[in-house]
Short mmCIF file of C-alpha atoms and ligand atoms in Angstrom, two decimals:
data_model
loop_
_atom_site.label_atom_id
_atom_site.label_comp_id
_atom_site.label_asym_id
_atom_site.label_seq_id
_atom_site.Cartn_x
_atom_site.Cartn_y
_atom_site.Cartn_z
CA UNK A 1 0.00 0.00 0.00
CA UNK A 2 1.38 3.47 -0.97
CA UNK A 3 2.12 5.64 2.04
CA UNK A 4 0.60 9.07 2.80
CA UNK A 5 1.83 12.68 1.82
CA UNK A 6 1.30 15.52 4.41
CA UNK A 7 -2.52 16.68 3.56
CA UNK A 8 -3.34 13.15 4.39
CA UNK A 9 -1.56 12.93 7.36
CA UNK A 10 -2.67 16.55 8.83
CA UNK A 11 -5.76 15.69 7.85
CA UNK A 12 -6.77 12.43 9.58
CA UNK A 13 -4.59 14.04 12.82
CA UNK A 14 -7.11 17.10 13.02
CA UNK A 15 -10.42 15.37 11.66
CA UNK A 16 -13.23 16.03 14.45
CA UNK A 17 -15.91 13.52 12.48
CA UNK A 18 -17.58 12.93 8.91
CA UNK A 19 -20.40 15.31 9.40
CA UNK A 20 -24.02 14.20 7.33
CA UNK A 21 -23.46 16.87 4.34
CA UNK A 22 -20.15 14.25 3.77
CA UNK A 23 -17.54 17.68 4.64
CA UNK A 24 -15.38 16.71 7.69
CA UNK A 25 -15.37 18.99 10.39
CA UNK A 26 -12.22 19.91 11.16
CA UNK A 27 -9.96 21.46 14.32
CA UNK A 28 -7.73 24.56 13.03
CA UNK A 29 -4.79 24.86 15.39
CA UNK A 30 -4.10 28.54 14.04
CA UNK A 31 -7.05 31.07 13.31
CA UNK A 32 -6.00 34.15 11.90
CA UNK A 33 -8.10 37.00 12.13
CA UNK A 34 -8.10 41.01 10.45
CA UNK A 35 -9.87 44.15 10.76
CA UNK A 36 -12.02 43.31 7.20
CA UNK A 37 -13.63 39.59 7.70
CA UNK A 38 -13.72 39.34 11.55
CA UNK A 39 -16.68 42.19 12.75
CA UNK A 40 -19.41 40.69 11.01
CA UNK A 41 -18.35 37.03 12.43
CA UNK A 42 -18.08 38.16 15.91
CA UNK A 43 -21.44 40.27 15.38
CA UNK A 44 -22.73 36.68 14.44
CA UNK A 45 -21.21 35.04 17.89
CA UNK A 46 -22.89 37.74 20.05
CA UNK A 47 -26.31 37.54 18.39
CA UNK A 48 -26.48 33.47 19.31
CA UNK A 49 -24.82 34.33 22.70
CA UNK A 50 -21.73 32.51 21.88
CA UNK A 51 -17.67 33.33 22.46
CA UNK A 52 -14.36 32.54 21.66
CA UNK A 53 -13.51 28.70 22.50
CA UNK A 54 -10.09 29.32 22.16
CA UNK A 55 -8.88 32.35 22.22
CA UNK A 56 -5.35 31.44 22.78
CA UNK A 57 -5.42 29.96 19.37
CA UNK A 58 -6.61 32.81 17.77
CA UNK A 59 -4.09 35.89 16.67
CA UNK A 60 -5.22 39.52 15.44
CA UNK A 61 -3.48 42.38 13.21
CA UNK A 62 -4.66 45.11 11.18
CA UNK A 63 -3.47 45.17 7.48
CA UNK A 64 -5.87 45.96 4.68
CA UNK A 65 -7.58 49.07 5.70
CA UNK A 66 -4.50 50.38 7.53
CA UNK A 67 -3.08 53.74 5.52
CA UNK A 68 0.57 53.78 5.02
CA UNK A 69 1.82 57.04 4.79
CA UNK A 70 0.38 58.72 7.99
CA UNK A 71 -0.92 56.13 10.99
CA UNK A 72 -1.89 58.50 13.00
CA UNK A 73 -5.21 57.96 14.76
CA UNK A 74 -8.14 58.53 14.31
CA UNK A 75 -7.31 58.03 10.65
CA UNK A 76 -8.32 60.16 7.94
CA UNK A 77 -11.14 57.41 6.46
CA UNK A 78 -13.75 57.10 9.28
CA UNK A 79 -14.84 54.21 7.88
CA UNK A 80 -11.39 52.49 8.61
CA UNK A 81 -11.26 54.34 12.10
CA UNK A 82 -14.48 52.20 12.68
CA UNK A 83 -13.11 48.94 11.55
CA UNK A 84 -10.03 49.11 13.91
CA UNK A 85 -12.17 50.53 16.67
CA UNK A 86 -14.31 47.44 16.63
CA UNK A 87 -11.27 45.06 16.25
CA UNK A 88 -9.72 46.62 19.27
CA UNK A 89 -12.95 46.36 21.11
CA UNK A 90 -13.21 42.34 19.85
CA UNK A 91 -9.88 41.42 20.76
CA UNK A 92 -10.09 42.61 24.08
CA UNK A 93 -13.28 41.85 24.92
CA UNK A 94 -12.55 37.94 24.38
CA UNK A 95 -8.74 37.68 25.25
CA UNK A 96 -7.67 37.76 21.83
CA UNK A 97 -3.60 38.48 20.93
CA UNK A 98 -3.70 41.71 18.88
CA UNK A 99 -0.58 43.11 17.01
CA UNK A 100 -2.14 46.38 16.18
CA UNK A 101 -0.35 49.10 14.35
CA UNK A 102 1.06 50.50 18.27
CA UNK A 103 2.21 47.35 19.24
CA UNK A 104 5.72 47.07 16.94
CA UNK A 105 4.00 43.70 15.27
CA UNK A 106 1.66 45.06 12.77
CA UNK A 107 1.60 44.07 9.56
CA UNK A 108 -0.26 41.72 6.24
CA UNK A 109 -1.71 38.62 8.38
CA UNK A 110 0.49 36.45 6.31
CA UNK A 111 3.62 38.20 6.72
CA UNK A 112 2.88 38.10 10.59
CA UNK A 113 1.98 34.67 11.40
CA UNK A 114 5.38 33.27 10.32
CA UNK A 115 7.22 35.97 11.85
CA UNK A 116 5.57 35.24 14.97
CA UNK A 117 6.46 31.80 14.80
CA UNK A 118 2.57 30.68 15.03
CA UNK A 119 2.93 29.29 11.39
CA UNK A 120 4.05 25.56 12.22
CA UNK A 121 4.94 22.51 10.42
CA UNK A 122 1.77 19.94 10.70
CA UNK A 123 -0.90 22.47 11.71
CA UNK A 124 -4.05 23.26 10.38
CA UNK A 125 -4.00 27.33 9.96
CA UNK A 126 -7.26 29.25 8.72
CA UNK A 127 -8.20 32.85 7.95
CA UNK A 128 -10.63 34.77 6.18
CA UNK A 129 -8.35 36.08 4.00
CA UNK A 130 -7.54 34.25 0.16
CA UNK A 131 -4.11 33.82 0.32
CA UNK A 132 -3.80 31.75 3.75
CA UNK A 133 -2.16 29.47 1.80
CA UNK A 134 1.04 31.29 1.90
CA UNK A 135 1.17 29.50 5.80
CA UNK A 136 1.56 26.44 3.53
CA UNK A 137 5.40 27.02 2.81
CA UNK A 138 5.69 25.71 6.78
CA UNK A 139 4.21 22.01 5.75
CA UNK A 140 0.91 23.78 7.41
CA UNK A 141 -2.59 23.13 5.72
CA UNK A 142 -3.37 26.48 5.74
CA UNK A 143 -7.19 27.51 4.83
CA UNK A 144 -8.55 31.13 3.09
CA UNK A 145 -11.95 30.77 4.64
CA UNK A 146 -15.26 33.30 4.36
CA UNK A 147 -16.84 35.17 7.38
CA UNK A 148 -19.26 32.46 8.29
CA UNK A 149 -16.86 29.84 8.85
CA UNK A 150 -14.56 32.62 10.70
CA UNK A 151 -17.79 32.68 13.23
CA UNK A 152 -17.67 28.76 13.09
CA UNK A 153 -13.93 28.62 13.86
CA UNK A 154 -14.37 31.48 16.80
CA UNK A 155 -16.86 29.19 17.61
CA UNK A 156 -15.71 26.07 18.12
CA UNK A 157 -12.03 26.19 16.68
CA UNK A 158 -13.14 23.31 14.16
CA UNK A 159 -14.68 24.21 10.57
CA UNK A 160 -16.76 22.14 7.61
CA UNK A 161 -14.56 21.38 4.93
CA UNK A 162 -14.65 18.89 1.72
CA UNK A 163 -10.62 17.03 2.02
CA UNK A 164 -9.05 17.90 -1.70
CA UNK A 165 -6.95 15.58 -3.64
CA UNK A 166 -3.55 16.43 -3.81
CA UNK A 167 -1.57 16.96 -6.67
CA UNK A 168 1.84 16.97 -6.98
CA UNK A 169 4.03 19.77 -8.47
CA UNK A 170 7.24 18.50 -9.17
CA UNK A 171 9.82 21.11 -10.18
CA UNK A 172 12.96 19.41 -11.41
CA UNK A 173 16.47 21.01 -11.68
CA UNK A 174 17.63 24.96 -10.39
CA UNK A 175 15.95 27.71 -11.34
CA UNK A 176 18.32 30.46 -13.29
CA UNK A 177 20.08 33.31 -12.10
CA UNK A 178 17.56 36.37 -12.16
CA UNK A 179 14.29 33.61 -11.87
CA UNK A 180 12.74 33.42 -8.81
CA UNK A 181 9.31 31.73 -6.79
CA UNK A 182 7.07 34.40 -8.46
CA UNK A 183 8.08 33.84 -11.88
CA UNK A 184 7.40 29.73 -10.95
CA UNK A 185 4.40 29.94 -9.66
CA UNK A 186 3.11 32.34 -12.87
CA UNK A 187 4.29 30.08 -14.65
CA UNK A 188 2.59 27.17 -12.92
CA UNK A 189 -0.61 29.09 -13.39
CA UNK A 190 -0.05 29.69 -17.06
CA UNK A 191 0.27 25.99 -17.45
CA UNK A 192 -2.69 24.73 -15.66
CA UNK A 193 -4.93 27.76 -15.67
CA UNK A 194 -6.74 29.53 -12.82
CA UNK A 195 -9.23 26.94 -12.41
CA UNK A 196 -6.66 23.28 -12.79
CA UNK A 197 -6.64 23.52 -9.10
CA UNK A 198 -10.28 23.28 -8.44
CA UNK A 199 -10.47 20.20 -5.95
CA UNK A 200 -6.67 20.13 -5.08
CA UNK A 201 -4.22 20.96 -2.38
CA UNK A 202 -0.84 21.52 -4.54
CA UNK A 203 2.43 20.10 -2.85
CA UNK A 204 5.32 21.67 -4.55
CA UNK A 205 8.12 19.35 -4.54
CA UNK A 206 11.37 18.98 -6.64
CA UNK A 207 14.78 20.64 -6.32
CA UNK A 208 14.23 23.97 -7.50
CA UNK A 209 11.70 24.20 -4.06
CA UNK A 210 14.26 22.45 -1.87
CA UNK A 211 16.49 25.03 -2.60
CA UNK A 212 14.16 27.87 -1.78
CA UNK A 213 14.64 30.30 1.13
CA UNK A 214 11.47 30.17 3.19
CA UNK A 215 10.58 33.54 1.75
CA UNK A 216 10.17 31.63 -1.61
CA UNK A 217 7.98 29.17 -0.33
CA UNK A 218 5.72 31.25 0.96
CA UNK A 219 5.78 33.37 -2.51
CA UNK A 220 5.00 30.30 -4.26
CA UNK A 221 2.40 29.08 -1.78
CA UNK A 222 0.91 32.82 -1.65
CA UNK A 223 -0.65 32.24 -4.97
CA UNK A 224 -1.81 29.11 -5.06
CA UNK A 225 -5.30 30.17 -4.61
CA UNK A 226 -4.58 32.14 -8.02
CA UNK A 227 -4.59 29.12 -9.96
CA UNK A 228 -7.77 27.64 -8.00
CA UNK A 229 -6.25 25.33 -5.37
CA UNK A 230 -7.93 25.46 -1.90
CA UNK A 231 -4.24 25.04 -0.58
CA UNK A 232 -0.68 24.99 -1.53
CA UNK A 233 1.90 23.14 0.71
CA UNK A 234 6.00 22.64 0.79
CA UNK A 235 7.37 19.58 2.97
CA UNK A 236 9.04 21.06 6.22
CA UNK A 237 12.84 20.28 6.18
CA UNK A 238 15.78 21.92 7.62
CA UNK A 239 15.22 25.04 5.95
CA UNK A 240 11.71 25.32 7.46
CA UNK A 241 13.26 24.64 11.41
CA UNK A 242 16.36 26.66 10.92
CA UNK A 243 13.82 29.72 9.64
CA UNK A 244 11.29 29.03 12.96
CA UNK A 245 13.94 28.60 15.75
CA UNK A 246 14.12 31.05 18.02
CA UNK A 247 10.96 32.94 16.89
CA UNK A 248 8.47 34.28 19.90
CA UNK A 249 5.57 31.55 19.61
CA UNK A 250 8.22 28.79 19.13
CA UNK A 251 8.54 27.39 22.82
CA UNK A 252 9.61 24.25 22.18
CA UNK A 253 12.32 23.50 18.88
CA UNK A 254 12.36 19.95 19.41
CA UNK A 255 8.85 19.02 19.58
CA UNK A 256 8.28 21.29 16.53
CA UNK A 257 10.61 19.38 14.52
CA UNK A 258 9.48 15.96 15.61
CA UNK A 259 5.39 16.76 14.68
CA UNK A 260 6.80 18.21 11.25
CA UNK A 261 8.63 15.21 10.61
CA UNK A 262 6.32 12.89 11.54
CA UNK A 263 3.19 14.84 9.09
CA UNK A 264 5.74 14.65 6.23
CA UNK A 265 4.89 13.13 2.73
CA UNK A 266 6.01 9.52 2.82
CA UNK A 267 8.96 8.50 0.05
CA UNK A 268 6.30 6.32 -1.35
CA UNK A 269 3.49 8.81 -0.39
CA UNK A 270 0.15 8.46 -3.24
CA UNK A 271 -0.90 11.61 -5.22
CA UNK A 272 -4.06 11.73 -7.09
CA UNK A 273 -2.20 13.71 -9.77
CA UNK A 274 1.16 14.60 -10.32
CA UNK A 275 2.52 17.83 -13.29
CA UNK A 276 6.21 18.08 -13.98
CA UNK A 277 8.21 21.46 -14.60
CA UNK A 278 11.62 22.14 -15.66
CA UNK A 279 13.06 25.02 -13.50
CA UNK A 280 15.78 25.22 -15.98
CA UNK A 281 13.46 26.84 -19.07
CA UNK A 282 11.69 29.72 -16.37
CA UNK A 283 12.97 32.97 -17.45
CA UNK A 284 11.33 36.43 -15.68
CA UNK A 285 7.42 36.34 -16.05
CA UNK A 286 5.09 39.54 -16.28
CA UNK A 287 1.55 39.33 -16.45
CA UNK A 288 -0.57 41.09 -19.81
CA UNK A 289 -3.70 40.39 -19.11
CA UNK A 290 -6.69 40.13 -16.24
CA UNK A 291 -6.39 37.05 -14.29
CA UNK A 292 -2.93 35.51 -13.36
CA UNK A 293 -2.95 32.83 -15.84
CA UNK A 294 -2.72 35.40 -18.62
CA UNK A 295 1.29 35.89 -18.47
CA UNK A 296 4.32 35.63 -20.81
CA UNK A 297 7.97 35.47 -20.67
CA UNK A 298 9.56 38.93 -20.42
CA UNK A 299 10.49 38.37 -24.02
CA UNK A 300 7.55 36.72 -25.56
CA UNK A 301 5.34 37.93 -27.92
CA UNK A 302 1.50 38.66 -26.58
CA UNK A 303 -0.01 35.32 -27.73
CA UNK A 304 -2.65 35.52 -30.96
CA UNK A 305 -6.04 34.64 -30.25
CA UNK A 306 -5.78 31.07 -32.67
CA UNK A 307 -3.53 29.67 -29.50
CA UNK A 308 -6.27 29.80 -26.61
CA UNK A 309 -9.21 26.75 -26.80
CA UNK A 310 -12.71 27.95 -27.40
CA UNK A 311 -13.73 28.06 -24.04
CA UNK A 312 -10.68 30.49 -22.88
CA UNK A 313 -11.29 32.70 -26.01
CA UNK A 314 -13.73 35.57 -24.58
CA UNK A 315 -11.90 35.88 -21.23
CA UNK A 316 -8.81 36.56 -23.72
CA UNK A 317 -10.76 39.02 -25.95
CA UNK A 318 -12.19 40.71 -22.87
CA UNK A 319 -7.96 40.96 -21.31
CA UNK A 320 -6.88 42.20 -24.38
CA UNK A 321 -9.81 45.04 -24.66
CA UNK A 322 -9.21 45.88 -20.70
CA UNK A 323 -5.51 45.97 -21.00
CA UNK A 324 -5.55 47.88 -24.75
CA UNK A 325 -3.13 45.42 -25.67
CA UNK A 326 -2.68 43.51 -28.95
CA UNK A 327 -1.54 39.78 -29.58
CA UNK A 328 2.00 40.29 -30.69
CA UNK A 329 3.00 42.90 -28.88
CA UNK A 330 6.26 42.68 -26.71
CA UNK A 331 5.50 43.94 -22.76
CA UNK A 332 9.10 45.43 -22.72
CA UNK A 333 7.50 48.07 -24.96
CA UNK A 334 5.10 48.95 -21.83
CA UNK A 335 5.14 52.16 -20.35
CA UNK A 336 4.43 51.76 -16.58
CA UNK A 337 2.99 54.66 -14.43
CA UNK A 338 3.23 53.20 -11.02
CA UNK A 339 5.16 50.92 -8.78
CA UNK A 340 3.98 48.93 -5.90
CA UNK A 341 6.39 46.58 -4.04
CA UNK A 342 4.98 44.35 -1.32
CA UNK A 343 1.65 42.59 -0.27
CA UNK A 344 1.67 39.33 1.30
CA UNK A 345 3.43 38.01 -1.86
CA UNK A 346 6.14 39.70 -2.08
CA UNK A 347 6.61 42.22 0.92
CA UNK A 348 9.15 40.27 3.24
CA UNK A 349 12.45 41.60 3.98
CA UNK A 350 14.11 38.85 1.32
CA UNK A 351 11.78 40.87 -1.70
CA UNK A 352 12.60 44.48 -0.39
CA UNK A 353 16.57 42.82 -0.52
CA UNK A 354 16.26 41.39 -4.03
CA UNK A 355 14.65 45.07 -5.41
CA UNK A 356 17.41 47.28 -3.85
CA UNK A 357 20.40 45.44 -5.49
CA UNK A 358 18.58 46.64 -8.26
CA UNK A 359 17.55 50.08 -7.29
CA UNK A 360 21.20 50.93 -5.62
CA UNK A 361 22.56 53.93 -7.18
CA UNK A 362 19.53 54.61 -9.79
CA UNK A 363 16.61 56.28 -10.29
CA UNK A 364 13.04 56.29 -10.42
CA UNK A 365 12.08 57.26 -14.43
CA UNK A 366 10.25 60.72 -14.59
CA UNK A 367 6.78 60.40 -14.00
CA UNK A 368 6.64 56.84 -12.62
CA UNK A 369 5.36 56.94 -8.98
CA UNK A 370 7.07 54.03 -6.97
CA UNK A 371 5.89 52.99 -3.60
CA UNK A 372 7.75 50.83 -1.09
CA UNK A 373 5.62 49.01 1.37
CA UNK A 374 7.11 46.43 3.99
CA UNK A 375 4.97 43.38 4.99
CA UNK A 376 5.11 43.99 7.97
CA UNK A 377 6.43 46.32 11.06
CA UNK A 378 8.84 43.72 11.63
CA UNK A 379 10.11 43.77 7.75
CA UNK A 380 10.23 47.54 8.04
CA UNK A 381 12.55 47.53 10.71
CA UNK A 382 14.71 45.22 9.94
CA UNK A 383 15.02 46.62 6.26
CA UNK A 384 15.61 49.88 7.93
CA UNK A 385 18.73 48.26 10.02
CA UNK A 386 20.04 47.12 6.89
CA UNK A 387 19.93 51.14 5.29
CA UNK A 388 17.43 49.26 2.43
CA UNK A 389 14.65 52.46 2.72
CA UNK A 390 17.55 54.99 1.99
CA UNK A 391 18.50 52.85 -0.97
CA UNK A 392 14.86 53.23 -2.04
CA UNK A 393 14.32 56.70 -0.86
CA UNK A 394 17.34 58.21 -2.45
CA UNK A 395 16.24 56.73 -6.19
CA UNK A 396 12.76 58.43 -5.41
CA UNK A 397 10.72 55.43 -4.01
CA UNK A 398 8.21 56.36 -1.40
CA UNK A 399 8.81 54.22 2.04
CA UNK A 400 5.88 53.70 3.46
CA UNK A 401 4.39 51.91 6.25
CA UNK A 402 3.74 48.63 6.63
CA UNK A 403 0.44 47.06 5.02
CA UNK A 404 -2.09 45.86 1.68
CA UNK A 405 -1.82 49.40 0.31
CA UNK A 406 -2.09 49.10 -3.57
CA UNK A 407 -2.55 45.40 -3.55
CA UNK A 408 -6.44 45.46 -2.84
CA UNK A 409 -6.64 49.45 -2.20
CA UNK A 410 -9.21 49.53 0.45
CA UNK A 411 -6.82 51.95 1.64
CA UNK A 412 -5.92 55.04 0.42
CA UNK A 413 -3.05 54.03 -1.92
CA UNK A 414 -5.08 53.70 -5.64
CA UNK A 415 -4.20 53.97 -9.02
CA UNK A 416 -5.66 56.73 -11.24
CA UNK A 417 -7.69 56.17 -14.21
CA UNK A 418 -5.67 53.94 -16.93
CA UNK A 419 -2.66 53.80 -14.97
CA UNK A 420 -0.42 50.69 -15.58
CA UNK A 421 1.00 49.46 -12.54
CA UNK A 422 3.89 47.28 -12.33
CA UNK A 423 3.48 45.33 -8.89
CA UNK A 424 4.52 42.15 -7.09
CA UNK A 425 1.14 41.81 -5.55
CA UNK A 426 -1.00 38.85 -6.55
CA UNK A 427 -4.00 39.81 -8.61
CA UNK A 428 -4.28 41.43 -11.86
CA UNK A 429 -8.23 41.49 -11.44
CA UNK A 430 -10.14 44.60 -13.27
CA UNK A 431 -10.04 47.30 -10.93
CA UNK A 432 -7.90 45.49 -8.36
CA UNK A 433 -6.04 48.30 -7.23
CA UNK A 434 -8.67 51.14 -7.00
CA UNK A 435 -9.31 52.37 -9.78
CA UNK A 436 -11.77 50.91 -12.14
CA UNK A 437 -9.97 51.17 -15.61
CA UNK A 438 -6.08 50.52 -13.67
CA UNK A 439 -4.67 47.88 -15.16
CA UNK A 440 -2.02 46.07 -13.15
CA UNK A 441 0.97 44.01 -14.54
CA UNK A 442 2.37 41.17 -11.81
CA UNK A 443 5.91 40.71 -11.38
CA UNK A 444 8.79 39.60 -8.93
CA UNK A 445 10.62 42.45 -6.90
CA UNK A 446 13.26 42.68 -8.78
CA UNK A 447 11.20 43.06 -12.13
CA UNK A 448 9.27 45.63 -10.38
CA UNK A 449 12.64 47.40 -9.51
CA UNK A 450 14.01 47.36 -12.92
CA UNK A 451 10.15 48.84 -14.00
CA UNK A 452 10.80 51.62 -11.70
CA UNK A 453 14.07 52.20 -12.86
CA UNK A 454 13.58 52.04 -16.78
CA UNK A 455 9.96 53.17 -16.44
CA UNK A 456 8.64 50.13 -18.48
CA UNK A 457 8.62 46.62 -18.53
CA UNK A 458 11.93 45.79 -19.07
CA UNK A 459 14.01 41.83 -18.13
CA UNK A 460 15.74 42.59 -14.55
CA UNK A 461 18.20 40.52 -15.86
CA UNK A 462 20.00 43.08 -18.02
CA UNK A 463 20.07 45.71 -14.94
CA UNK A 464 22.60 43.17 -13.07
CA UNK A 465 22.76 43.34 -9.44
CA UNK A 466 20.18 39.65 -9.83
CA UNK A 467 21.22 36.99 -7.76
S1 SF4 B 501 -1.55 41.93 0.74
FE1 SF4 B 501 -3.23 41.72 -0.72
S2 SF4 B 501 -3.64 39.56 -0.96
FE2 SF4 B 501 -2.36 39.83 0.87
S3 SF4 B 501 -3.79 39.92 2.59
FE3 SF4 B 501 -3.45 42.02 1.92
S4 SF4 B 501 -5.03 42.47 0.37
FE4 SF4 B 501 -4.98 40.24 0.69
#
């Protein structure tokens, strides 16, 4: 009998019971909570006269609503005054941790957790946010989850959920010099489209993702949800324990390591599907269209409309109208208006590294407004050890506080009209980053950089300084 890969394992270790509608109901070891899913769900838990099982097990911190050039309270946007206010008043009403923007901890929810050390190998992690998968680069089984099930996990720390299949990712060989997690996992969505992961957990596997740096994984992981898996996962190994040890919510090093060995994908573990990639043939990806399956090679042509299969073909026509872009077309011939580097995919102190080297000594192209926004308070501070926000500030990036800003812009940080923005966030949605008609073109930090710099799309590569 073929053994069992770490979804399996996780799973039957945290199953509660089969429930009738055939979902399992589940215990979450980690729950997650922010300022934008979380007031409605405790509104829910007062109305039925319930509270918090376990508050312990549930962490707090302001990110998407948060404005990052001025923090002062009350802020500017009543509205987000209101939502803090009332996550304040819920996290101290029912014992709930809460790194709020005074405590020194603030930052995205996903940039947090890890940084924390609450992100373990073997747990079961949720949040009503989409991209709790990025928890997943632990060996976590890390759920994005919706406001009612927040209220169910508050609850009663256990949620409904259907168990995916897993499917294997198996990226074979290195990945070049100047290629990096975000131009994989674009290209991973490419290749199996935003909706191949419907049903799946992906485990990425292979020795391009052994040799990642934790703040790889998680890039990879981040976006998992992007190409429609409910979860993304990396096996925990010593890159995983060396990156945890010594962090606040680790208490105990050994008995972390021994629960993420033991939930580790067997040698002979079974996969319901498995999709090969060679890391070798990545080069820099950007995105040219409206979801993040619609991206090319730095140096590729825009593809013709004969290439796509019937079903893809108005999404492509309706990209290509949003976008004003022709099939053809080279992106490097892309003027870019704005810059945005961070988000949850690409804010940790590892992306703000790999965009100085190429930032050092430039500057920002006339016209081209480039923002800077660390992860998290943490990232900002230790970025600000290291001298990175002079680097940025002295080629004319803004340094700005830490949190979504311009990845969602339910903050004040929006695009203008038809403004193309360059940005390492995840989504390239219509509208995504406040303004109806922006168009946004996804990227890794060091593309974004090199955007900034020549004030277009241009291959990082060339700029040197790419490690
Ligand atoms: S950075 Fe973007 S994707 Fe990540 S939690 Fe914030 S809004 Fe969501």
């Amino acid at each position: 009998m073929a053994g069992k890969n770490l979804l399996d394992k996780v799973w039957a270790r945290h199953k509660v019971r089969t429930l009738d509608s055939g979902q399992d109901q589940l215990f979450i070891g980690l729950h997650l909570i922010h300022e934008v899913t979380s007031p409605q769900a405790f509104g829910m838990l007062r109305e039925k006269g319930l509270t918090v099982r376990y508050p312990h097990r549930t962490f707090a911190t302001a990110d998407h609503i948060v404005p990052t050039d001025n923090q002062k309270r009350p802020y500017q946007d009543s509205l987000a005054e209101a939502m803090i206010l009332a996550l304040e008043k819920n996290t101290a009403e029912y014992g709930i941790t809460y790194f709020g923007p005074e405590s020194g901890g603030q930052g995205v929810v996903h940039v947090v957790g890890p940084e924390k050390g609450l992100t373990q190998p073997g747990m079961t992690i949720a949040c009503g946010d989409s991209h709790t998968a990025t928890h997943g680069a632990f060996g976590a089984i890390a759920f994005g989850v919706g406001t009612s099930q927040v209220r169910d996990i508050l609850a009663t720390q256990t949620m409904a959920i259907a168990k995916p299949k897993v499917r294997r990712i198996l990226v074979n060989g290195r990945l070049p010099e100047g290629v990096g997690a975000k131009d994989l996992i674009l290209a991973i969505i490419r290749k199996l489209g935003v909706n191949g992961g419907l049903g799946y957990a992906y485990e990425y596997a292979g020795e391009a993702v052994r040799a990642m740096s934790m703040e790889q994984r998680m890039t990879l992981c981040n976006m998992s949800i992007e190409g429609g898996a409910r979860v993304g996962y990396v096996q925990p190994d010593e890159t995983t324990y060396a990156w945890l040890a010594g962090r606040p919510y680790v208490v105990d090093e050994k008995a972390m390591r021994a629960f993420g060995e033991q939930m580790s994908s067997d040698e002979d573990a079974h996969y319901d599907d498995q999709v090969v990639f060679d890391a070798a043939s990545l080069k820099p990806m950007v995105s040219w269209g409206i979801n993040p399956g619609q991206v090319v090679a730095v140096d590729e042509p825009l593809p013709s409309l004969e290439g796509f299969p019937p079903e893809e073909l108005e999404s492509v026509k309706r990209a290509y109208d949003y976008m004003g872009f022709s099939p053809g077309e080279l992106m490097t011939d892309k003027k870019i208006d704005v810059v945005f580097i961070g988000s949850c995919t690409n804010g940790r102190l590892e992306d703000l590294r790999e965009a100085a080297r190429i930032v050092r000594g430039r500057r920002v192209a006339d016209g081209v407004r480039a923002l800077v926004v660390p992860g998290s308070q943490e990232v900002a501070g230790a970025a600000e050890k290291e001298g990175l926000n002079r680097v940025f500030s002295e080629a004319g990036f803004q340094w700005r506080c830490a949190g979504c800003s311009m990845c969602l812009a339910m903050n004040p940080d929006k695009l203008e009209g038809r403004q193309i923005s360059a940005s390492t966030s995840n989504r390239n949605f219509m509208g995504r980053q406040g303004s109806p008609s922006g168009r946004t073109l996804l990227m890794s930090p060091s593309m974004a950089a090199a955007a900034a710099i020549a004030g277009r799309v241009t291959d990082a590569r060339a700029m040197g300084g790419i490690k």
